[in-house]
PDB file of C-alpha atoms in Angstrom:
ATOM      1  CA  UNK A   1      20.224   2.655 -10.712  1.00  0.00           C
ATOM      2  CA  UNK A   2      17.923   4.878 -12.761  1.00  0.00           C
ATOM      3  CA  UNK A   3      14.469   4.000 -11.519  1.00  0.00           C
ATOM      4  CA  UNK A   4      15.430   0.612 -10.083  1.00  0.00           C
ATOM      5  CA  UNK A   5      16.261  -0.260  -6.507  1.00  0.00           C
ATOM      6  CA  UNK A   6      19.709  -1.697  -5.944  1.00  0.00           C
ATOM      7  CA  UNK A   7      21.175  -3.291  -2.859  1.00  0.00           C
ATOM      8  CA  UNK A   8      23.562  -1.158  -0.819  1.00  0.00           C
ATOM      9  CA  UNK A   9      26.418  -2.363   1.394  1.00  0.00           C
ATOM     10  CA  UNK A  10      25.317  -3.154   4.921  1.00  0.00           C
ATOM     11  CA  UNK A  11      21.739  -3.939   3.878  1.00  0.00           C
ATOM     12  CA  UNK A  12      18.975  -1.815   2.557  1.00  0.00           C
ATOM     13  CA  UNK A  13      18.416  -0.455  -0.915  1.00  0.00           C
ATOM     14  CA  UNK A  14      18.821   2.710  -2.946  1.00  0.00           C
ATOM     15  CA  UNK A  15      17.075   4.208  -5.957  1.00  0.00           C
ATOM     16  CA  UNK A  16      17.633   7.391  -7.949  1.00  0.00           C
ATOM     17  CA  UNK A  17      14.489   9.512  -8.191  1.00  0.00           C
ATOM     18  CA  UNK A  18      13.895  12.793  -9.960  1.00  0.00           C
ATOM     19  CA  UNK A  19      11.731  15.604  -8.581  1.00  0.00           C
ATOM     20  CA  UNK A  20       8.633  14.462 -10.465  1.00  0.00           C
ATOM     21  CA  UNK A  21       8.975  10.875  -9.232  1.00  0.00           C
ATOM     22  CA  UNK A  22       9.436  12.073  -5.648  1.00  0.00           C
ATOM     23  CA  UNK A  23       6.353  14.268  -5.967  1.00  0.00           C
ATOM     24  CA  UNK A  24       4.234  11.469  -7.468  1.00  0.00           C
ATOM     25  CA  UNK A  25       5.300   8.921  -4.852  1.00  0.00           C
ATOM     26  CA  UNK A  26       4.635  11.349  -2.016  1.00  0.00           C
ATOM     27  CA  UNK A  27       1.241  12.338  -3.407  1.00  0.00           C
ATOM     28  CA  UNK A  28       0.183   8.712  -3.838  1.00  0.00           C
ATOM     29  CA  UNK A  29       1.347   7.829  -0.308  1.00  0.00           C
ATOM     30  CA  UNK A  30      -0.589  10.774   1.166  1.00  0.00           C
ATOM     31  CA  UNK A  31      -3.703   9.740  -0.771  1.00  0.00           C
ATOM     32  CA  UNK A  32      -3.289   6.196   0.550  1.00  0.00           C
ATOM     33  CA  UNK A  33      -3.053   7.537   4.104  1.00  0.00           C
ATOM     34  CA  UNK A  34      -6.222   9.567   3.548  1.00  0.00           C
ATOM     35  CA  UNK A  35      -7.993   6.477   2.220  1.00  0.00           C
ATOM     36  CA  UNK A  36      -6.917   4.322   5.189  1.00  0.00           C
ATOM     37  CA  UNK A  37      -8.010   7.035   7.592  1.00  0.00           C
ATOM     38  CA  UNK A  38      -6.759   8.261  10.942  1.00  0.00           C
ATOM     39  CA  UNK A  39      -5.710   5.824  13.615  1.00  0.00           C
ATOM     40  CA  UNK A  40      -7.376   5.174  16.906  1.00  0.00           C
ATOM     41  CA  UNK A  41      -4.254   5.728  18.969  1.00  0.00           C
ATOM     42  CA  UNK A  42      -4.541   5.077  22.697  1.00  0.00           C
ATOM     43  CA  UNK A  43      -5.255   8.231  24.683  1.00  0.00           C
ATOM     44  CA  UNK A  44      -2.611   9.636  27.005  1.00  0.00           C
ATOM     45  CA  UNK A  45      -2.449   7.388  30.062  1.00  0.00           C
ATOM     46  CA  UNK A  46      -4.625   4.664  28.473  1.00  0.00           C
ATOM     47  CA  UNK A  47      -3.430   1.104  28.959  1.00  0.00           C
ATOM     48  CA  UNK A  48      -1.673   0.058  25.705  1.00  0.00           C
ATOM     49  CA  UNK A  49      -2.626  -3.555  26.374  1.00  0.00           C
ATOM     50  CA  UNK A  50      -6.286  -2.553  26.370  1.00  0.00           C
ATOM     51  CA  UNK A  51      -5.759  -1.030  22.916  1.00  0.00           C
ATOM     52  CA  UNK A  52      -4.637  -4.449  21.651  1.00  0.00           C
ATOM     53  CA  UNK A  53      -8.017  -5.855  22.561  1.00  0.00           C
ATOM     54  CA  UNK A  54     -10.068  -2.942  21.269  1.00  0.00           C
ATOM     55  CA  UNK A  55     -12.746  -4.150  18.947  1.00  0.00           C
ATOM     56  CA  UNK A  56     -12.737  -3.015  15.373  1.00  0.00           C
ATOM     57  CA  UNK A  57     -15.294  -3.085  12.594  1.00  0.00           C
ATOM     58  CA  UNK A  58     -17.166  -6.290  11.837  1.00  0.00           C
ATOM     59  CA  UNK A  59     -18.265  -5.485   8.292  1.00  0.00           C
ATOM     60  CA  UNK A  60     -16.021  -5.133   5.240  1.00  0.00           C
ATOM     61  CA  UNK A  61     -15.522  -1.577   3.958  1.00  0.00           C
ATOM     62  CA  UNK A  62     -17.978  -0.378   1.309  1.00  0.00           C
ATOM     63  CA  UNK A  63     -15.209   1.226  -0.786  1.00  0.00           C
ATOM     64  CA  UNK A  64     -13.867  -1.479  -3.154  1.00  0.00           C
ATOM     65  CA  UNK A  65     -10.262  -0.276  -2.727  1.00  0.00           C
ATOM     66  CA  UNK A  66     -10.508  -0.482   1.066  1.00  0.00           C
ATOM     67  CA  UNK A  67     -12.211  -3.864   0.768  1.00  0.00           C
ATOM     68  CA  UNK A  68      -9.182  -5.004  -1.263  1.00  0.00           C
ATOM     69  CA  UNK A  69      -6.773  -3.672   1.374  1.00  0.00           C
ATOM     70  CA  UNK A  70      -8.838  -5.226   4.193  1.00  0.00           C
ATOM     71  CA  UNK A  71     -10.364  -8.371   2.654  1.00  0.00           C
ATOM     72  CA  UNK A  72     -12.572 -10.927   4.370  1.00  0.00           C
ATOM     73  CA  UNK A  73     -10.522 -13.688   5.952  1.00  0.00           C
ATOM     74  CA  UNK A  74     -12.810 -16.567   5.006  1.00  0.00           C
ATOM     75  CA  UNK A  75     -14.859 -15.337   2.099  1.00  0.00           C
ATOM     76  CA  UNK A  76     -18.584 -14.864   2.113  1.00  0.00           C
ATOM     77  CA  UNK A  77     -19.928 -18.032   0.544  1.00  0.00           C
ATOM     78  CA  UNK A  78     -22.267 -18.784   3.431  1.00  0.00           C
ATOM     79  CA  UNK A  79     -23.502 -17.377   6.726  1.00  0.00           C
ATOM     80  CA  UNK A  80     -21.054 -19.392   8.840  1.00  0.00           C
ATOM     81  CA  UNK A  81     -18.010 -18.156   6.891  1.00  0.00           C
ATOM     82  CA  UNK A  82     -19.323 -14.577   7.030  1.00  0.00           C
ATOM     83  CA  UNK A  83     -19.605 -14.888  10.805  1.00  0.00           C
ATOM     84  CA  UNK A  84     -16.014 -16.148  11.062  1.00  0.00           C
ATOM     85  CA  UNK A  85     -14.804 -13.317   8.831  1.00  0.00           C
ATOM     86  CA  UNK A  86     -16.680 -10.805  10.943  1.00  0.00           C
ATOM     87  CA  UNK A  87     -15.055 -12.046  14.157  1.00  0.00           C
ATOM     88  CA  UNK A  88     -11.609 -12.135  12.570  1.00  0.00           C
ATOM     89  CA  UNK A  89     -12.028  -8.583  11.227  1.00  0.00           C
ATOM     90  CA  UNK A  90     -13.226  -7.320  14.603  1.00  0.00           C
ATOM     91  CA  UNK A  91      -9.934  -8.259  16.256  1.00  0.00           C
ATOM     92  CA  UNK A  92      -7.449  -7.685  13.414  1.00  0.00           C
ATOM     93  CA  UNK A  93      -8.484  -4.770  11.193  1.00  0.00           C
ATOM     94  CA  UNK A  94      -7.414  -2.000  13.574  1.00  0.00           C
ATOM     95  CA  UNK A  95      -3.906  -3.485  13.825  1.00  0.00           C
ATOM     96  CA  UNK A  96      -3.719  -3.995  10.061  1.00  0.00           C
ATOM     97  CA  UNK A  97      -4.804  -0.393   9.463  1.00  0.00           C
ATOM     98  CA  UNK A  98      -2.116   0.759  11.895  1.00  0.00           C
ATOM     99  CA  UNK A  99       0.580  -1.180  10.038  1.00  0.00           C
ATOM    100  CA  UNK A 100      -0.553   0.125   6.663  1.00  0.00           C
ATOM    101  CA  UNK A 101      -0.607   3.646   8.095  1.00  0.00           C
ATOM    102  CA  UNK A 102       2.937   3.183   9.451  1.00  0.00           C
ATOM    103  CA  UNK A 103       4.110   2.004   6.016  1.00  0.00           C
ATOM    104  CA  UNK A 104       2.575   5.020   4.282  1.00  0.00           C
ATOM    105  CA  UNK A 105       4.006   7.436   6.860  1.00  0.00           C
ATOM    106  CA  UNK A 106       7.469   5.906   6.466  1.00  0.00           C
ATOM    107  CA  UNK A 107       7.302   6.556   2.715  1.00  0.00           C
ATOM    108  CA  UNK A 108       6.205  10.161   3.207  1.00  0.00           C
ATOM    109  CA  UNK A 109       8.890  10.801   5.830  1.00  0.00           C
ATOM    110  CA  UNK A 110      11.742   9.332   3.787  1.00  0.00           C
ATOM    111  CA  UNK A 111      10.637  11.305   0.728  1.00  0.00           C
ATOM    112  CA  UNK A 112      10.315  14.497   2.789  1.00  0.00           C
ATOM    113  CA  UNK A 113      13.850  14.020   4.119  1.00  0.00           C
ATOM    114  CA  UNK A 114      15.061  13.439   0.578  1.00  0.00           C
ATOM    115  CA  UNK A 115      13.268  16.502  -0.796  1.00  0.00           C
ATOM    116  CA  UNK A 116      14.710  18.736   1.917  1.00  0.00           C
ATOM    117  CA  UNK A 117      18.215  17.638   0.950  1.00  0.00           C
ATOM    118  CA  UNK A 118      18.201  19.747  -2.205  1.00  0.00           C
ATOM    119  CA  UNK A 119      16.707  20.603  -5.563  1.00  0.00           C
ATOM    120  CA  UNK A 120      16.406  18.170  -8.420  1.00  0.00           C
ATOM    121  CA  UNK A 121      16.682  14.450  -8.188  1.00  0.00           C
ATOM    122  CA  UNK A 122      18.366  12.518  -5.444  1.00  0.00           C
ATOM    123  CA  UNK A 123      19.317   9.017  -4.420  1.00  0.00           C
ATOM    124  CA  UNK A 124      16.922   7.575  -1.865  1.00  0.00           C
ATOM    125  CA  UNK A 125      18.734   5.239   0.533  1.00  0.00           C
ATOM    126  CA  UNK A 126      16.592   2.939   2.641  1.00  0.00           C
ATOM    127  CA  UNK A 127      17.561   0.982   5.728  1.00  0.00           C
ATOM    128  CA  UNK A 128      16.435  -2.655   5.899  1.00  0.00           C
ATOM    129  CA  UNK A 129      13.495  -1.571   8.098  1.00  0.00           C
ATOM    130  CA  UNK A 130      12.599   1.220   5.656  1.00  0.00           C
ATOM    131  CA  UNK A 131      12.621  -1.358   2.848  1.00  0.00           C
ATOM    132  CA  UNK A 132       9.936  -3.383   4.608  1.00  0.00           C
ATOM    133  CA  UNK A 133       7.744  -0.288   5.065  1.00  0.00           C
ATOM    134  CA  UNK A 134       8.257   0.642   1.419  1.00  0.00           C
ATOM    135  CA  UNK A 135       7.352  -2.869   0.255  1.00  0.00           C
ATOM    136  CA  UNK A 136       4.131  -2.717   2.226  1.00  0.00           C
ATOM    137  CA  UNK A 137       3.232   0.743   0.946  1.00  0.00           C
ATOM    138  CA  UNK A 138       4.099  -0.058  -2.681  1.00  0.00           C
ATOM    139  CA  UNK A 139       1.944  -3.171  -2.468  1.00  0.00           C
ATOM    140  CA  UNK A 140      -0.962  -1.223  -0.956  1.00  0.00           C
ATOM    141  CA  UNK A 141      -0.655   1.487  -3.596  1.00  0.00           C
ATOM    142  CA  UNK A 142      -0.727  -1.075  -6.394  1.00  0.00           C
ATOM    143  CA  UNK A 143      -3.717  -2.873  -4.867  1.00  0.00           C
ATOM    144  CA  UNK A 144      -5.592   0.418  -4.529  1.00  0.00           C
ATOM    145  CA  UNK A 145      -4.815   1.647  -8.033  1.00  0.00           C
ATOM    146  CA  UNK A 146      -5.474  -1.798  -9.510  1.00  0.00           C
ATOM    147  CA  UNK A 147      -8.872  -1.884  -7.810  1.00  0.00           C
ATOM    148  CA  UNK A 148      -9.746   1.601  -9.077  1.00  0.00           C
ATOM    149  CA  UNK A 149      -8.698   0.530 -12.595  1.00  0.00           C
ATOM    150  CA  UNK A 150     -10.601  -2.759 -12.189  1.00  0.00           C
ATOM    151  CA  UNK A 151      -7.487  -4.792 -12.998  1.00  0.00           C
ATOM    152  CA  UNK A 152      -8.078  -8.545 -12.814  1.00  0.00           C
ATOM    153  CA  UNK A 153      -5.855 -11.587 -13.236  1.00  0.00           C
ATOM    154  CA  UNK A 154      -7.277 -11.924 -16.735  1.00  0.00           C
ATOM    155  CA  UNK A 155      -5.981  -8.427 -17.631  1.00  0.00           C
ATOM    156  CA  UNK A 156      -2.349  -9.536 -17.891  1.00  0.00           C
ATOM    157  CA  UNK A 157      -1.292  -8.049 -21.218  1.00  0.00           C
ATOM    158  CA  UNK A 158      -4.856  -6.847 -21.764  1.00  0.00           C
ATOM    159  CA  UNK A 159      -6.299  -3.743 -23.317  1.00  0.00           C
ATOM    160  CA  UNK A 160      -5.761  -1.663 -20.180  1.00  0.00           C
ATOM    161  CA  UNK A 161      -2.049  -1.625 -20.945  1.00  0.00           C
ATOM    162  CA  UNK A 162      -2.606  -0.447 -24.515  1.00  0.00           C
ATOM    163  CA  UNK A 163      -4.766   2.588 -23.763  1.00  0.00           C
ATOM    164  CA  UNK A 164      -4.430   5.614 -26.034  1.00  0.00           C
ATOM    165  CA  UNK A 165      -2.804   8.673 -24.486  1.00  0.00           C
ATOM    166  CA  UNK A 166      -6.166  10.440 -24.578  1.00  0.00           C
ATOM    167  CA  UNK A 167      -7.750   7.932 -22.163  1.00  0.00           C
ATOM    168  CA  UNK A 168      -8.156   9.512 -18.696  1.00  0.00           C
ATOM    169  CA  UNK A 169      -7.056   6.227 -17.072  1.00  0.00           C
ATOM    170  CA  UNK A 170      -3.669   6.281 -18.817  1.00  0.00           C
ATOM    171  CA  UNK A 171      -1.761   8.191 -16.059  1.00  0.00           C
ATOM    172  CA  UNK A 172      -2.996   5.773 -13.402  1.00  0.00           C
ATOM    173  CA  UNK A 173      -2.079   2.771 -15.546  1.00  0.00           C
ATOM    174  CA  UNK A 174       1.409   4.241 -15.970  1.00  0.00           C
ATOM    175  CA  UNK A 175       1.665   4.780 -12.191  1.00  0.00           C
ATOM    176  CA  UNK A 176       0.452   1.215 -11.590  1.00  0.00           C
ATOM    177  CA  UNK A 177       3.115  -0.222 -13.901  1.00  0.00           C
ATOM    178  CA  UNK A 178       5.870   2.029 -12.494  1.00  0.00           C
ATOM    179  CA  UNK A 179       5.014   1.106  -8.898  1.00  0.00           C
ATOM    180  CA  UNK A 180       5.108  -2.553  -9.933  1.00  0.00           C
ATOM    181  CA  UNK A 181       8.603  -2.133 -11.349  1.00  0.00           C
ATOM    182  CA  UNK A 182       9.771  -0.349  -8.179  1.00  0.00           C
ATOM    183  CA  UNK A 183       8.251  -3.074  -6.026  1.00  0.00           C
ATOM    184  CA  UNK A 184       9.831  -5.845  -8.097  1.00  0.00           C
ATOM    185  CA  UNK A 185      13.317  -4.351  -7.964  1.00  0.00           C
ATOM    186  CA  UNK A 186      13.010  -3.703  -4.231  1.00  0.00           C
ATOM    187  CA  UNK A 187      12.023  -7.339  -3.657  1.00  0.00           C
ATOM    188  CA  UNK A 188      14.992  -8.443  -5.763  1.00  0.00           C
ATOM    189  CA  UNK A 189      17.415  -6.391  -3.658  1.00  0.00           C
ATOM    190  CA  UNK A 190      16.165  -8.069  -0.493  1.00  0.00           C
ATOM    191  CA  UNK A 191      16.505 -11.591  -1.848  1.00  0.00           C
ATOM    192  CA  UNK A 192      19.532 -13.526  -0.541  1.00  0.00           C
TER     193      UNK A 192
END
């Protein structure tokens, strides 16, 4: 199980993590939450149905990583498609942000519970619902890091993966690859 998710009886998945891995995962999840930003939760006594119809932003985020997490629905080839994307974003981005926030919080909470269980490494056991939150968060982390590293489809096997240890991007490339391996093994455990 070292570093790879494995299916557990009754559903869910488990992975052995050491203290450093727990710390890195938690730090990345917290940074993702900071990037996504706070939620616009309904105020006490506010109609939750009204919150569903609250209007969100109409323009894509300026930050390239956020733009990757919250892409345009229809592209921006012409004015008509931009208008459709703007309308779609207005009614969906708040909900999408909320789901991404919930995924990141689930990761932080499961890691916090694991860290409080004792010193050293531990085996993280996820319920089927936790697995779905983790998949979402791992995907968002990889998209964010990949955007910051300017990874493209053409980079598969490219120079980014052969950086010298002295390159300041090397730790993020290593995190990107590690998160990809975690994500892949978690997907495999959920496959019938």
